[in-house]
Amino acid sequence: EVQLVESGGGLVQAGGSLRLSCSASGFTFENYAMGWFRQAPGQERERVSLISSSDGSSNYGDSVKGRFTITSDKAKNTVYLQMNSLKPEDTAIYYCAVARGNFLGMEKINMGHRFMNYWGEGTLVNVSS
């Protein structure tokens, strides 16, 4: 059984930084895309960033480009999201997610939440103004 455990959320002032971690276990497959979505109250779940286990390529939602960076430690099945220059509009529950598959060139792949196979419970990021 695949399990995703997020950590690192919390309360931060605008302009500050947070680092989220997602540790995965129970994988029986080698190739996947893993990363983060977020959902604010009353809004659709939106893609933040995903990274491919196959070639290390990644993508970002337009609202976080230049501020957030995704990295991975494939040996530990762990993905990190460094969030800098946080804004109040970044406030949301951040969910870790995994999609099975061999994804190459993630920067060209627009993958919505319906493509993801596994989800974590989420961690709250609250950015105060």
Short mmCIF file of C-alpha atoms in Angstrom, two decimals:
data_model
loop_
_atom_site.label_atom_id
_atom_site.label_comp_id
_atom_site.label_asym_id
_atom_site.label_seq_id
_atom_site.Cartn_x
_atom_site.Cartn_y
_atom_site.Cartn_z
CA GLU A 1 0.00 0.00 0.00
CA VAL A 2 1.40 3.36 -1.02
CA GLN A 3 1.59 5.94 1.76
CA LEU A 4 2.54 9.59 1.43
CA VAL A 5 3.39 11.59 4.53
CA GLU A 6 3.75 15.36 4.34
CA SER A 7 5.51 17.61 6.82
CA GLY A 8 6.76 21.17 7.10
CA GLY A 9 3.59 23.23 6.92
CA GLY A 10 2.82 26.02 9.36
CA LEU A 11 2.25 29.72 9.88
CA VAL A 12 4.63 32.19 8.28
CA GLN A 13 4.60 35.91 7.55
CA ALA A 14 4.41 37.22 4.02
CA GLY A 15 7.86 37.27 2.45
CA GLY A 16 9.01 34.32 4.52
CA SER A 17 9.96 30.77 3.56
CA LEU A 18 8.87 27.23 4.33
CA ARG A 19 10.09 23.83 3.21
CA LEU A 20 7.66 20.99 2.73
CA SER A 21 8.68 17.34 2.66
CA CYS A 22 6.81 14.30 1.39
CA SER A 23 8.05 10.82 2.17
CA ALA A 24 6.62 7.90 0.24
CA SER A 25 6.52 4.22 1.12
CA GLY A 26 5.03 1.08 -0.36
CA PHE A 27 6.09 1.76 -3.93
CA THR A 28 6.05 -1.31 -6.17
CA PHE A 29 6.89 0.68 -9.29
CA GLU A 30 10.00 2.60 -10.36
CA ASN A 31 8.71 5.33 -12.63
CA TYR A 32 6.40 8.06 -11.43
CA ALA A 33 5.79 11.76 -11.14
CA MET A 34 5.60 13.12 -7.62
CA GLY A 35 4.92 16.53 -6.20
CA TRP A 36 2.46 19.00 -4.81
CA PHE A 37 -1.02 20.32 -5.31
CA ARG A 38 -2.79 22.86 -3.15
CA GLN A 39 -6.36 23.76 -2.36
CA ALA A 40 -7.66 26.90 -0.73
CA PRO A 41 -11.20 27.12 0.71
CA GLY A 42 -13.80 27.31 -2.06
CA GLN A 43 -11.24 26.83 -4.81
CA GLU A 44 -10.24 24.05 -7.15
CA ARG A 45 -7.23 21.90 -6.34
CA GLU A 46 -4.35 23.28 -8.39
CA ARG A 47 -0.99 21.91 -9.37
CA VAL A 48 1.97 23.53 -7.63
CA SER A 49 4.89 21.47 -8.87
CA LEU A 50 5.75 17.96 -10.04
CA ILE A 51 9.02 16.16 -10.65
CA SER A 52 9.70 13.03 -12.70
CA SER A 53 11.56 10.06 -11.25
CA SER A 54 12.56 9.05 -14.79
CA ASP A 55 14.57 12.08 -15.89
CA GLY A 56 14.37 14.57 -13.01
CA SER A 57 12.47 17.12 -15.06
CA SER A 58 9.95 19.30 -13.27
CA ASN A 59 7.15 21.78 -13.79
CA TYR A 60 5.52 24.59 -11.83
CA GLY A 61 2.18 26.32 -11.71
CA ASP A 62 2.31 29.87 -13.07
CA SER A 63 1.57 31.41 -9.70
CA VAL A 64 4.66 29.90 -8.05
CA LYS A 65 7.26 30.04 -10.81
CA GLY A 66 10.44 31.74 -9.65
CA ARG A 67 9.50 31.42 -5.96
CA PHE A 68 9.13 27.68 -5.34
CA THR A 69 11.66 24.93 -6.07
CA ILE A 70 11.01 21.20 -6.11
CA THR A 71 13.75 18.67 -5.48
CA SER A 72 13.81 14.95 -4.84
CA ASP A 73 15.87 12.28 -3.16
CA LYS A 74 14.99 9.24 -5.21
CA ALA A 75 16.83 6.82 -2.90
CA LYS A 76 14.58 7.96 -0.04
CA ASN A 77 11.44 8.35 -2.18
CA THR A 78 11.19 11.86 -0.77
CA VAL A 79 10.26 15.10 -2.47
CA TYR A 80 10.85 18.59 -1.10
CA LEU A 81 9.24 21.91 -1.92
CA GLN A 82 11.20 25.01 -0.99
CA MET A 83 8.80 27.94 -0.87
CA ASN A 84 10.29 31.44 -0.82
CA SER A 85 8.76 34.90 -0.97
CA LEU A 86 5.49 33.53 0.33
CA LYS A 87 2.33 35.55 -0.22
CA PRO A 88 -1.03 35.44 1.59
CA GLU A 89 -2.55 33.94 -1.55
CA ASP A 90 -0.28 30.91 -1.10
CA THR A 91 -2.36 29.99 1.94
CA ALA A 92 -3.86 26.54 1.34
CA ILE A 93 -3.68 22.90 2.25
CA TYR A 94 -0.76 21.41 0.34
CA TYR A 95 -1.15 17.81 -0.77
CA CYS A 96 1.58 15.45 -1.87
CA ALA A 97 0.61 13.28 -4.83
CA VAL A 98 2.03 10.57 -7.07
CA ALA A 99 1.15 9.50 -10.61
CA ARG A 100 2.44 6.17 -11.87
CA GLY A 101 4.14 6.28 -15.26
CA ASN A 102 7.27 7.05 -17.20
CA PHE A 103 7.15 10.84 -17.62
CA LEU A 104 9.83 12.57 -19.69
CA GLY A 105 10.11 16.32 -20.05
CA MET A 106 7.75 17.35 -17.24
CA GLU A 107 8.07 21.00 -18.27
CA LYS A 108 5.88 20.14 -21.28
CA ILE A 109 3.32 18.09 -19.36
CA ASN A 110 0.26 19.79 -17.90
CA MET A 111 -0.95 17.23 -15.37
CA GLY A 112 -4.06 18.01 -13.38
CA HIS A 113 -5.13 16.45 -10.12
CA ARG A 114 -7.32 13.86 -11.84
CA PHE A 115 -4.22 12.15 -13.27
CA MET A 116 -2.74 11.45 -9.84
CA ASN A 117 -3.03 7.95 -8.37
CA TYR A 118 -2.07 8.49 -4.73
CA TRP A 119 -2.53 11.33 -2.25
CA GLY A 120 -1.26 12.35 1.15
CA GLU A 121 -3.43 13.77 3.90
CA GLY A 122 -2.22 17.32 3.35
CA THR A 123 -0.40 19.94 5.39
CA LEU A 124 -1.63 23.47 6.04
CA VAL A 125 0.42 26.46 4.93
CA ASN A 126 -0.87 29.74 6.35
CA VAL A 127 0.75 32.97 5.19
CA SER A 128 -0.17 36.05 7.16
CA SER A 129 -0.04 39.56 5.72
#
